CSV table of C-alpha atoms and ligand atoms in Angstrom, one decimal:
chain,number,residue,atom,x,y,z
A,286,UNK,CA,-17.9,0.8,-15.3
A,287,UNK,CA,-16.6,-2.5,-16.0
A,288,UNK,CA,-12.8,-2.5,-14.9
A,289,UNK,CA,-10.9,-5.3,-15.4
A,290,UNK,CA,-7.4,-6.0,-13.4
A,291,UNK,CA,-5.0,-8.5,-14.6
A,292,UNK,CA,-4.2,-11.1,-12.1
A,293,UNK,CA,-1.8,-13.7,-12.8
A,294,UNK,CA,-4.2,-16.8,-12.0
A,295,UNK,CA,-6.4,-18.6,-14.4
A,296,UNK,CA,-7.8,-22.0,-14.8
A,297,UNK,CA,-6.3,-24.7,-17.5
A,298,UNK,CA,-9.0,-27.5,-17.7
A,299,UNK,CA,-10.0,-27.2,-14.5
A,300,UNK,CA,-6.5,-26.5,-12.9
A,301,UNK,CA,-5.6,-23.0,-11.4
A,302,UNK,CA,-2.2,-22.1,-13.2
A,303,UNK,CA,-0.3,-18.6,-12.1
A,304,UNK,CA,1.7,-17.3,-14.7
A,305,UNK,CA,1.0,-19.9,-16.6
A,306,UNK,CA,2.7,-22.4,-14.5
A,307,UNK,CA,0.6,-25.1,-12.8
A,308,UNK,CA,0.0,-24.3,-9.1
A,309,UNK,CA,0.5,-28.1,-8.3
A,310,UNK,CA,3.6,-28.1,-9.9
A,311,UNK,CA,5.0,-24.8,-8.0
A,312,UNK,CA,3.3,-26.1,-4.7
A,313,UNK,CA,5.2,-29.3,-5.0
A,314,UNK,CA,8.4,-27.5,-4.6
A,315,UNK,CA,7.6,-25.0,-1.3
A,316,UNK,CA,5.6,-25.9,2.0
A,317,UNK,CA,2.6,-24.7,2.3
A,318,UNK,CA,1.4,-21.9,3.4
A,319,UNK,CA,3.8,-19.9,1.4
A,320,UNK,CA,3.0,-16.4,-0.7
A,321,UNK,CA,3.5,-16.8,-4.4
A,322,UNK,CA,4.1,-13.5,-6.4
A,323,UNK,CA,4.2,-12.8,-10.0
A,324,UNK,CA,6.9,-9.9,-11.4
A,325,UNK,CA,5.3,-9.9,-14.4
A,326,UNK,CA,1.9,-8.7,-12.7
A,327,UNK,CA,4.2,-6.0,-10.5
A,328,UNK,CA,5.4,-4.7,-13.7
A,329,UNK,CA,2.2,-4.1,-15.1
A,330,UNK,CA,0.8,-2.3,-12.6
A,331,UNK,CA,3.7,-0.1,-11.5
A,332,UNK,CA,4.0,0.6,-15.5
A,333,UNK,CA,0.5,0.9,-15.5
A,334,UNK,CA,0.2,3.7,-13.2
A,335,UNK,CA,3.6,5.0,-13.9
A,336,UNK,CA,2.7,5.2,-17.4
A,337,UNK,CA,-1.1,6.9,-17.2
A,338,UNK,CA,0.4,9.2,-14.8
A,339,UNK,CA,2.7,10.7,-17.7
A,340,UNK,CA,0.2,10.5,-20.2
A,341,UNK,CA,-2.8,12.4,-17.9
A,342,UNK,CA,0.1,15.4,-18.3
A,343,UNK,CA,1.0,14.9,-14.6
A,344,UNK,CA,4.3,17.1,-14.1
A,345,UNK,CA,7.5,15.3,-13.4
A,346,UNK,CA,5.9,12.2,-11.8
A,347,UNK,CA,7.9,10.7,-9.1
A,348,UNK,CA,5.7,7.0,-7.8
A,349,UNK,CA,7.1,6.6,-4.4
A,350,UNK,CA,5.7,3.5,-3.6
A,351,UNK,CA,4.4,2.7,0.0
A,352,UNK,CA,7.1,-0.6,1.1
A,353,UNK,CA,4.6,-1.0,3.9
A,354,UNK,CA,2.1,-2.9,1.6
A,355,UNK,CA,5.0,-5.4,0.9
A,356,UNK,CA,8.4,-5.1,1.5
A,357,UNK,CA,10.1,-8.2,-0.1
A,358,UNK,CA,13.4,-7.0,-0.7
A,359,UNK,CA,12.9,-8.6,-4.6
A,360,UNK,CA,10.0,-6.4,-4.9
A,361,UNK,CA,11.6,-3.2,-4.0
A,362,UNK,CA,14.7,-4.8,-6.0
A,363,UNK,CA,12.8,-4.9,-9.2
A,364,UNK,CA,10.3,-1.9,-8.4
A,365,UNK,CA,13.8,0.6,-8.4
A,366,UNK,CA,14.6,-1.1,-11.6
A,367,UNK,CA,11.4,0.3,-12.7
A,368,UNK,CA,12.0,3.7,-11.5
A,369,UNK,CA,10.1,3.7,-8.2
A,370,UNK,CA,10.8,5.8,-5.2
A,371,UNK,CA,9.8,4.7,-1.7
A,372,UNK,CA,7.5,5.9,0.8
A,373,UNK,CA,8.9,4.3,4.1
A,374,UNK,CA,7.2,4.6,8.0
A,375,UNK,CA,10.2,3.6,9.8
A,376,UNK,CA,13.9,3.2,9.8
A,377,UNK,CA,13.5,-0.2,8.8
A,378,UNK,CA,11.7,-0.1,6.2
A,379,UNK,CA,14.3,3.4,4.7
A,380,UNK,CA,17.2,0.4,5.0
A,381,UNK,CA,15.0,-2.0,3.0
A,382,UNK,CA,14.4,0.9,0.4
A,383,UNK,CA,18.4,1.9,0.5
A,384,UNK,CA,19.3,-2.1,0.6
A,385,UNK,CA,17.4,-2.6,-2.6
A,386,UNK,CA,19.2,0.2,-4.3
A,387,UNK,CA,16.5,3.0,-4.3
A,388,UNK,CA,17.7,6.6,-4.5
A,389,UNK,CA,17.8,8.5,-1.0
A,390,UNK,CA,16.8,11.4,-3.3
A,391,UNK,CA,13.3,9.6,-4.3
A,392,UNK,CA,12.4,8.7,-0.7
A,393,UNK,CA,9.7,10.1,1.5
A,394,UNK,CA,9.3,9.1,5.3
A,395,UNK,CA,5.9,9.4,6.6
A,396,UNK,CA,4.7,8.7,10.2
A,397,UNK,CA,3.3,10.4,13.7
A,398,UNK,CA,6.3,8.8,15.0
A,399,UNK,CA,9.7,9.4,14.2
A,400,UNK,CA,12.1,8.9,16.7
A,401,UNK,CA,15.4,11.3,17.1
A,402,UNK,CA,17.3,7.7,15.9
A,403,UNK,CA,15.4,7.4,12.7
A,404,UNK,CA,15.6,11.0,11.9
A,405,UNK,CA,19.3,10.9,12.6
A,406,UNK,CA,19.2,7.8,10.1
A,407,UNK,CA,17.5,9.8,7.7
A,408,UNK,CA,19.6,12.5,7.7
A,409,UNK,CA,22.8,11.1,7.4
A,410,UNK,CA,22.3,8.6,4.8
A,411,UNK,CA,22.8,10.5,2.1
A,412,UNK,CA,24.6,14.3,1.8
A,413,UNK,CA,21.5,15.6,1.2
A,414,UNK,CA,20.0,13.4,3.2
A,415,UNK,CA,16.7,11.9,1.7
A,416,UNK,CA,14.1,13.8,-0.7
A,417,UNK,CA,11.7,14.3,2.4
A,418,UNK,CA,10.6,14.1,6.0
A,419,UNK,CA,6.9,14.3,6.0
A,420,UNK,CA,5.9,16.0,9.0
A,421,UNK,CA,3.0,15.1,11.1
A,422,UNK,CA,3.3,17.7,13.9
A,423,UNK,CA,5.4,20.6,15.3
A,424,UNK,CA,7.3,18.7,18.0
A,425,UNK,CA,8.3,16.6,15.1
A,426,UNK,CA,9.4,19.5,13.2
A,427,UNK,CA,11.0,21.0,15.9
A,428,UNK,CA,13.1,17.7,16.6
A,429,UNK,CA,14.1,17.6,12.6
A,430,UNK,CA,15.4,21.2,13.2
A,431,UNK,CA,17.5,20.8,16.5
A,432,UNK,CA,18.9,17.2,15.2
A,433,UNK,CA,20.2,19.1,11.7
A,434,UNK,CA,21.9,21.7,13.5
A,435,UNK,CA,23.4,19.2,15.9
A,436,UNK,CA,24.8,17.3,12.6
A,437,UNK,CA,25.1,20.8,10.3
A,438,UNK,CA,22.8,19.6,7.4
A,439,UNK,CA,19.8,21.0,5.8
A,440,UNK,CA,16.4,18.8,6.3
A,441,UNK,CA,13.9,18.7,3.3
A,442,UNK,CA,10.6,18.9,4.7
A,443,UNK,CA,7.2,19.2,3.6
A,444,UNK,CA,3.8,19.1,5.3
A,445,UNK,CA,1.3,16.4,5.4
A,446,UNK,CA,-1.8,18.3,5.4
A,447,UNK,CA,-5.1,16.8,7.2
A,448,UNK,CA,-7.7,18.0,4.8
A,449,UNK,CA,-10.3,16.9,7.2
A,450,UNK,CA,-12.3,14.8,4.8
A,451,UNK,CA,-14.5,11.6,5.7
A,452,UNK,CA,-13.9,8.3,3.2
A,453,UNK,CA,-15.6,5.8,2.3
A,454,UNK,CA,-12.9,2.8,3.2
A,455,UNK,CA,-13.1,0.8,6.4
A,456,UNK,CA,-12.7,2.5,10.0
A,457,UNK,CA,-9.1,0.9,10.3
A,458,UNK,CA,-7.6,2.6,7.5
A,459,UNK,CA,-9.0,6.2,6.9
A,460,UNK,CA,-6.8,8.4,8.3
A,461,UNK,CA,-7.7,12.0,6.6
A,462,UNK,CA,-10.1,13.6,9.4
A,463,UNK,CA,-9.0,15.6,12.3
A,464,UNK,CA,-10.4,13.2,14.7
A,465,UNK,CA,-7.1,10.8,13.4
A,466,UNK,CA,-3.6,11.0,14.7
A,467,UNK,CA,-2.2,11.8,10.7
A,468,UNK,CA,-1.1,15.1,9.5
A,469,UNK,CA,-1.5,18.6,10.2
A,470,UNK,CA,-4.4,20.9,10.0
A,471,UNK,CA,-3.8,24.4,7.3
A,472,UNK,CA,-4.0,26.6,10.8
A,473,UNK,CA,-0.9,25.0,12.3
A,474,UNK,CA,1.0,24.7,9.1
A,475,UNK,CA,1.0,28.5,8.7
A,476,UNK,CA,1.6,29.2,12.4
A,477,UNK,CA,4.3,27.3,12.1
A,478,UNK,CA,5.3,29.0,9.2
A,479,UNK,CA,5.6,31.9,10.8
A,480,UNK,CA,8.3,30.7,13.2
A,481,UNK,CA,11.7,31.4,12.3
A,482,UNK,CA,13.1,29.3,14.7
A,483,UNK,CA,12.1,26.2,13.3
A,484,UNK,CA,13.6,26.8,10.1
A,485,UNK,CA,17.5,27.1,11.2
A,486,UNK,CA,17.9,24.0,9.6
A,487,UNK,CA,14.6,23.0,8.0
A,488,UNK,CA,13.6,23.5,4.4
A,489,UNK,CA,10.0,23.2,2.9
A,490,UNK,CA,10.2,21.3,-0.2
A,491,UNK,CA,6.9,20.2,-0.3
A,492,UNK,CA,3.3,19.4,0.9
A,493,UNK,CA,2.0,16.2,1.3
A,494,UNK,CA,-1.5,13.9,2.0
A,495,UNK,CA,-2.8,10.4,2.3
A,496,UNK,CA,-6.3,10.5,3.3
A,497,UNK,CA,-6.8,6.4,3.6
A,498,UNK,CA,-6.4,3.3,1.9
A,499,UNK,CA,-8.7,0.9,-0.4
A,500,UNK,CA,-10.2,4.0,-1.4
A,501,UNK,CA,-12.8,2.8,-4.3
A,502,UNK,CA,-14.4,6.4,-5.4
A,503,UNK,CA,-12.5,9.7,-5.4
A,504,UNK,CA,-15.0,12.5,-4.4
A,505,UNK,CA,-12.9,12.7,-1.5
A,506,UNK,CA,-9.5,12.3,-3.3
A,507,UNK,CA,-10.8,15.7,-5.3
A,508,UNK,CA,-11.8,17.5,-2.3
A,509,UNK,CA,-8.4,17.2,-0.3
A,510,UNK,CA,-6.8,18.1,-3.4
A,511,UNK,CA,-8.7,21.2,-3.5
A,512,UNK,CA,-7.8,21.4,0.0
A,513,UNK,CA,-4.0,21.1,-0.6
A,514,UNK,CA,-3.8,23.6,-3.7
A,515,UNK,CA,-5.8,26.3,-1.3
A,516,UNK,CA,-2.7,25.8,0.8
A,517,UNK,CA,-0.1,25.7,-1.6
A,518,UNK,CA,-1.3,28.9,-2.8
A,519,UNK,CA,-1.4,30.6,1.0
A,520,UNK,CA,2.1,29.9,1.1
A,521,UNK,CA,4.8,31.9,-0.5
A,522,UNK,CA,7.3,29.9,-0.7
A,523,UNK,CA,8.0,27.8,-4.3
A,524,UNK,CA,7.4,24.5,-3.7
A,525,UNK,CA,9.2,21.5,-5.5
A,526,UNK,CA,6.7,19.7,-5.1
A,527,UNK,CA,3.4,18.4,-4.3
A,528,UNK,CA,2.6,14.5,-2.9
A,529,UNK,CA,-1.1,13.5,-3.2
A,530,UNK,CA,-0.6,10.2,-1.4
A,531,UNK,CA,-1.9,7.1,-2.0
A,532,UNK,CA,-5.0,4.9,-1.7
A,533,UNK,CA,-6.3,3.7,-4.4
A,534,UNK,CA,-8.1,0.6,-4.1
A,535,UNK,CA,-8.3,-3.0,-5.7
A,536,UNK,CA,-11.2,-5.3,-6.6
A,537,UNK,CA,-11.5,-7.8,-3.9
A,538,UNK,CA,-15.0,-8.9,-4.7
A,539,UNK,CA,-17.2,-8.6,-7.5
A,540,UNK,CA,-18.9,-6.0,-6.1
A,541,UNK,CA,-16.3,-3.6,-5.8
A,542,UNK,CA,-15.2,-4.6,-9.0
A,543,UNK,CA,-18.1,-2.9,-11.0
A,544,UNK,CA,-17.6,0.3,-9.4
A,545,UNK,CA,-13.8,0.6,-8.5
A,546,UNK,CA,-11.9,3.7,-10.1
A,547,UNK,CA,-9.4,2.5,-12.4
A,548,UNK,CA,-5.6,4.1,-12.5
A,549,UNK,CA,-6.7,5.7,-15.5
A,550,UNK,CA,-9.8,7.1,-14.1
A,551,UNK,CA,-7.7,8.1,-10.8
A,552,UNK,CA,-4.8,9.8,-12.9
A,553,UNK,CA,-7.1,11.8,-15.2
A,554,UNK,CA,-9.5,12.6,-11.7
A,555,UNK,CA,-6.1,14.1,-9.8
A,556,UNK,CA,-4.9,15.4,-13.4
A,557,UNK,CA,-8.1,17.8,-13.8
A,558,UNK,CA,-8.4,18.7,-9.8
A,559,UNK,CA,-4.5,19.5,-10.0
A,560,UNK,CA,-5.1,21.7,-13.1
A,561,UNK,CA,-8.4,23.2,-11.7
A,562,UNK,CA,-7.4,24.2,-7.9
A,563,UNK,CA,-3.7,24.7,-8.6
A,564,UNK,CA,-1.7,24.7,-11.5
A,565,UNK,CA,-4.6,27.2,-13.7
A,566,UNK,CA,-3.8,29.7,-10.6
A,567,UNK,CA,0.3,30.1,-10.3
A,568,UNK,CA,3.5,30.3,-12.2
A,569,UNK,CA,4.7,27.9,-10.1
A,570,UNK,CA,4.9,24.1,-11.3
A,571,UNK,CA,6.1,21.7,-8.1
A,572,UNK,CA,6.2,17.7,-9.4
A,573,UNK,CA,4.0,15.5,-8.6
A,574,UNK,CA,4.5,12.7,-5.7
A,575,UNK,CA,2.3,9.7,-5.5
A,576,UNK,CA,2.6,7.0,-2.9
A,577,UNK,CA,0.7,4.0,-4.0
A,578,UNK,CA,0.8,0.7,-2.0
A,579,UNK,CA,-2.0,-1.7,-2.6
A,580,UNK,CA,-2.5,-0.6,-6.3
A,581,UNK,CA,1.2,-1.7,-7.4
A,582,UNK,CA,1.4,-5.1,-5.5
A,583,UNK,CA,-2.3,-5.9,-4.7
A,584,UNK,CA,-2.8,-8.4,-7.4
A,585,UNK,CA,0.4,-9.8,-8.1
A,586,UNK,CA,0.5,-11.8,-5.0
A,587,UNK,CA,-2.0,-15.2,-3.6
A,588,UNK,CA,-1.3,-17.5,-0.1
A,589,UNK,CA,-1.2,-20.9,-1.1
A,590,UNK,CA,-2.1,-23.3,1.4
A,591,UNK,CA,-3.1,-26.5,1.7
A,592,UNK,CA,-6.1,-29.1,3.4
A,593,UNK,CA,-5.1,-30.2,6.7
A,594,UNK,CA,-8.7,-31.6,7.2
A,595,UNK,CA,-12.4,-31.4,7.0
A,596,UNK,CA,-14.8,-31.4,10.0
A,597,UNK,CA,-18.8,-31.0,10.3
A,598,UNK,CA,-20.9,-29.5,13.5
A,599,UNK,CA,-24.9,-30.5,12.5
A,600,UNK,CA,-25.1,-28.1,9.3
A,601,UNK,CA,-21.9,-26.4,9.4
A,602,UNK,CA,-19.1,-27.8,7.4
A,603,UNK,CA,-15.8,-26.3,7.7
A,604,UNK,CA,-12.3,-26.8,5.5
A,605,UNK,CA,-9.4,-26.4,7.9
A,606,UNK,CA,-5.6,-25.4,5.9
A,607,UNK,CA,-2.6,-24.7,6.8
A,608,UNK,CA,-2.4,-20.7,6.7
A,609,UNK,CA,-4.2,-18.5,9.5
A,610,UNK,CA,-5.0,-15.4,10.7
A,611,UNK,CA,-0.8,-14.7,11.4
A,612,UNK,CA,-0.1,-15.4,7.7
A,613,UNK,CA,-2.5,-13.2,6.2
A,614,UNK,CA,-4.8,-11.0,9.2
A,615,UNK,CA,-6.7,-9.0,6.7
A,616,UNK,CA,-10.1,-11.0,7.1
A,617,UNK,CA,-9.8,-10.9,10.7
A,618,UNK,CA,-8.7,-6.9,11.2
A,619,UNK,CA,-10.7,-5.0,8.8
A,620,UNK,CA,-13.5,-7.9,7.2
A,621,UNK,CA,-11.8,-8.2,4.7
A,622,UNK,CA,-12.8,-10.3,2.1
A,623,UNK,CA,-10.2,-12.7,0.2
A,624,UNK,CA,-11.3,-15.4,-2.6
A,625,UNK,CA,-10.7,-19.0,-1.6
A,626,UNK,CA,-9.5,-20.7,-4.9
A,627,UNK,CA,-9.7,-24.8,-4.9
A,628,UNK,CA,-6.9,-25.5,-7.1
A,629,UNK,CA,-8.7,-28.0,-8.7
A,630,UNK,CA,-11.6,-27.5,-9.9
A,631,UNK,CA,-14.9,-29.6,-9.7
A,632,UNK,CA,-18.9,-29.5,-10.6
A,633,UNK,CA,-20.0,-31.0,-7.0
A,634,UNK,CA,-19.8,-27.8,-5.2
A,635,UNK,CA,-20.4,-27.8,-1.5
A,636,UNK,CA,-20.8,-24.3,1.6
A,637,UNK,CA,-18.4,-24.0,3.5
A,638,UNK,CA,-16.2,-22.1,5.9
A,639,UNK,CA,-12.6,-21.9,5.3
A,640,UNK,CA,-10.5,-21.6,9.0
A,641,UNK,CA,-7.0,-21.6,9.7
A,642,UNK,CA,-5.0,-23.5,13.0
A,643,UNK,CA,-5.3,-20.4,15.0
A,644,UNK,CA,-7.2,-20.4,18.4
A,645,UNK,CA,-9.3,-17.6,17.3
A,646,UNK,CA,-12.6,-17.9,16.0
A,647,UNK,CA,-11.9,-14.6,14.1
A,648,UNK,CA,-9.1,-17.0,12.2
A,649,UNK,CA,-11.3,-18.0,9.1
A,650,UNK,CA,-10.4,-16.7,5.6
A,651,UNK,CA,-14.5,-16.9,4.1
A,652,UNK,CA,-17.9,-18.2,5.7
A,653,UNK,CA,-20.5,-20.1,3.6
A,654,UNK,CA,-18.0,-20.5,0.7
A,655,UNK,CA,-19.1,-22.8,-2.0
A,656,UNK,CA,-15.8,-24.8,-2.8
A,657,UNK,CA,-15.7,-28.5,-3.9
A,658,UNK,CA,-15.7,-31.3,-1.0
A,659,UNK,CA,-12.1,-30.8,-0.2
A,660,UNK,CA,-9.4,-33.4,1.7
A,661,UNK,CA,-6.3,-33.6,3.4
A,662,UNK,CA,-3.5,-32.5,1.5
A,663,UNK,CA,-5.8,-30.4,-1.5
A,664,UNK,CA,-4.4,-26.9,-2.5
A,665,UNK,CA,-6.2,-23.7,-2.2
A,666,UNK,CA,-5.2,-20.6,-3.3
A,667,UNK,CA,-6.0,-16.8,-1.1
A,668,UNK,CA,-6.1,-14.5,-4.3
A,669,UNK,CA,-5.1,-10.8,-4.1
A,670,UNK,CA,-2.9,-11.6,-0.7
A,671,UNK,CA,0.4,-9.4,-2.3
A,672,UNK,CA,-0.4,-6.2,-0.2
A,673,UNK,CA,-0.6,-6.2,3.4
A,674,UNK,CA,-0.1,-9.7,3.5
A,675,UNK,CA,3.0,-11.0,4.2
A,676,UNK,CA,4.2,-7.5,6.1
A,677,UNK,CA,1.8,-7.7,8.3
A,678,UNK,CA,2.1,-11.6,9.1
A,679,UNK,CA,3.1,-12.7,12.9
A,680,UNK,CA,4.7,-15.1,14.6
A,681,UNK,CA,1.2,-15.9,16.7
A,682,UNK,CA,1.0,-19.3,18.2
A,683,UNK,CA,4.6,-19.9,17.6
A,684,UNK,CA,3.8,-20.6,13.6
A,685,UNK,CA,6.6,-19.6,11.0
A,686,UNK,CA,6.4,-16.6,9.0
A,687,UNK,CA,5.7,-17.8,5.7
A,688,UNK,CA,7.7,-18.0,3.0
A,689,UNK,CA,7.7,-15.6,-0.1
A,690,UNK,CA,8.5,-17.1,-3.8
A,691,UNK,CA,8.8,-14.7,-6.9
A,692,UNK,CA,8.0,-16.2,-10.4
B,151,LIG,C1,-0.1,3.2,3.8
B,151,LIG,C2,0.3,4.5,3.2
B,151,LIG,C3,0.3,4.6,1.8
B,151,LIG,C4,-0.2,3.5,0.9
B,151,LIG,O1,-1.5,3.3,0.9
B,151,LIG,P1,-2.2,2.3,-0.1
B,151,LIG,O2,-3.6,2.2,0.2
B,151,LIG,O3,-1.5,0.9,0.0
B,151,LIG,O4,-2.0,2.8,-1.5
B,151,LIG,C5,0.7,5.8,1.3
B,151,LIG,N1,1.1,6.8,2.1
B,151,LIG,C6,1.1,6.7,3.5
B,151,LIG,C7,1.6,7.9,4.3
B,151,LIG,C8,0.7,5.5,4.1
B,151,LIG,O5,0.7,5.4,5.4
């Protein structure tokens, strides 16, 4: 299945243009390397899966998008515009959300490792504090309890649920076995169910999963679904709702692009497994959470660097720019594989490898690449660089973080 995602570069006679605008012409006016992002592209895919979401007959939709993939405070600014909720990991990132206007009431906080301060944060920045802590273990529940009696609030909890499946995504980033530090097995969730002194203070609003990212095909997505639902229905209590995570994937290469599930294909896939395994089987009728990352911001987003200079060992010819492993580590922590751009484009096409400045032989954005003969001072563009880029980047060999523009 041929699935095509829109991407905001595409040549003009020979020059790359994003937006529209040429890539010369913006680089002209920011030092390289910088990230370049396109709102036009974020709209279209948080409307896109926003959108399908509603028309698969998802109930009450809420997209609480993962600010971990990027958290440019433009980006949240126009994704709350749009409607979006957030899914934060830390206390930071919950300011970022509240900073850029999002509703306590649409955000989730994930994570093994809440600390007493960012629960107390939590808790407290909203009277009802915000729509849900989800819980990753029972000292964690037991420290939301004790810390909303201490402050005499109610905490909204739900459950992430390890549905102990295995996913076909990279080693780094599948996190839905029980050999993983994520979530809760269905034993321990009804033991502690069953405890009524955890619950002085605690609600359960909800259950939640996220069972890894880049995920490109959703047997697995339908399993822990199934999975979920079977727990839903073993406990009594009416939930409001129900938060299938995130996870869906991008095209990166060809290759994945031929056999990548699209948001459609995802939305109808959870639709039918929701209807099938839980809503056919109760009166009840929670919402539906979703916590996409890579899927909203993915593609909206490049690195654009430029040429520092060229250099040959016998047969090996390498490019040398001005980005590196500390501006975008993707290539280096999981293989990740980014296309290299040349900005202009030319028929003599040579192999090369593209590094960065960084002492590390792991900093190099593509091997063998075939690029045109670049020099010193020639653009090239890192294409699909808007998620996990930028929040991710370091300040390694005392570089700068790069900067962010939004077209
Ligand atoms: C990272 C993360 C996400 C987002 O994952 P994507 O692959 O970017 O969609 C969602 N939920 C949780 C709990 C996460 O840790």
């Amino acid at each position: 299945m041929k699935n095509i995602l829109p991407t905001p570069l595409q040549y003009k006679k020979n020059k790359l243009t994003f937006d529209g605008i040429s890539l010369e012409r913006i680089a002209s006016k920011h030092p390289t390397p910088f990230y370049l992002y396109s709102k036009k592209t974020l709209d279209f895919y948080y409307k896109s899966f926003y959108q399908s979401a509603i028309k698969e007959g998802i109930p009450s939709p809420l997209v609480c998008y993962a600010v971990k993939a990027n958290s440019n405070i433009e980006v949240l600014k126009r994704l709350k515009k749009l409607g979006s909720g957030a899914d934060v990991v830390s206390v930071g990132e919950l300011k970022k959300a509240l900073k850029a206007g999002i509703d306590p009431q649409k955000i989730v906080f994930s994570g093994v490792a809440k600390s007493a301060t960012e629960i107390l944060f939590a808790l407290k920045c909203h009277k009802r504090g915000i729509y849900s802590f989800n819980v990753e273990s029972i000292e964690e529940l037991e420290l939301i309890n004790l810390l909303a009696k201490k402050e005499k609030r109610i905490a909204r909890i739900s459950f992430r649920l390890n549905p102990q499946v295995n996913v076909k995504t990279h080693k780094h980033i599948s996190t839905g076995n029980k050999t993983h530090k994520f979530g809760l097995l269905k034993s321990d969730i009804l033991e502690a169910l069953a405890v009524p002194s955890f619950w002085s203070n605690t609600t359960l609003v909800g259950l939640s999963m996220h069972i890894g990212s880049q995920l490109t095909d959703l047997k697995a997505t339908v399993v822990a679904i199934k999975e979920l639902a079977n727990l839903a229905h073993s406990i009594e209590i009416p939930l409001e709702f129900l938060d299938i995570g995130g996870g869906l994937g991008i095209d990166y290469t060809i290759e994945e692009r031929n056999k990548l599930a699209s948001i459609t294909q995802y939305m109808q896939t959870a639709s039918e497994a929701l209807t099938k395994f839980y809503y056919s089987k109760t009166d009840h009728c929670p919402r539906i959470v979703f916590e996409p990352g890579r899927i909203i911001v993915g593609k909206m987003g490049v690195l654009v660097s430029r040429v520092v200079r060229t250099k040959t060992s016998e047969d090996c010819h390498f490019t040398i720019i001005d980005a590196g492993m500390n501006d975008l580590i993707r290539p280096a922590l999981y293989d990740a594989y980014h296309e290299v751009l040349a900005v202009n484009q030319s028929k003599k096409m040579i192999l090369t490898d593209i590094v960065g400045p960084i002492c590390e032989t792991s900093d190099c954005f593509g091997s063998k690449r075939k690029l045109p003969a670049l020099k010193s001072g020639d653009l090239v563009v890192i294409d699909n660089a808007g998620a996990y880029g930028h929040t991710m980047a370091s300040r390694y060999n005392e570089r700068d973080i790069a900067q962010e523009v939004l077209i």
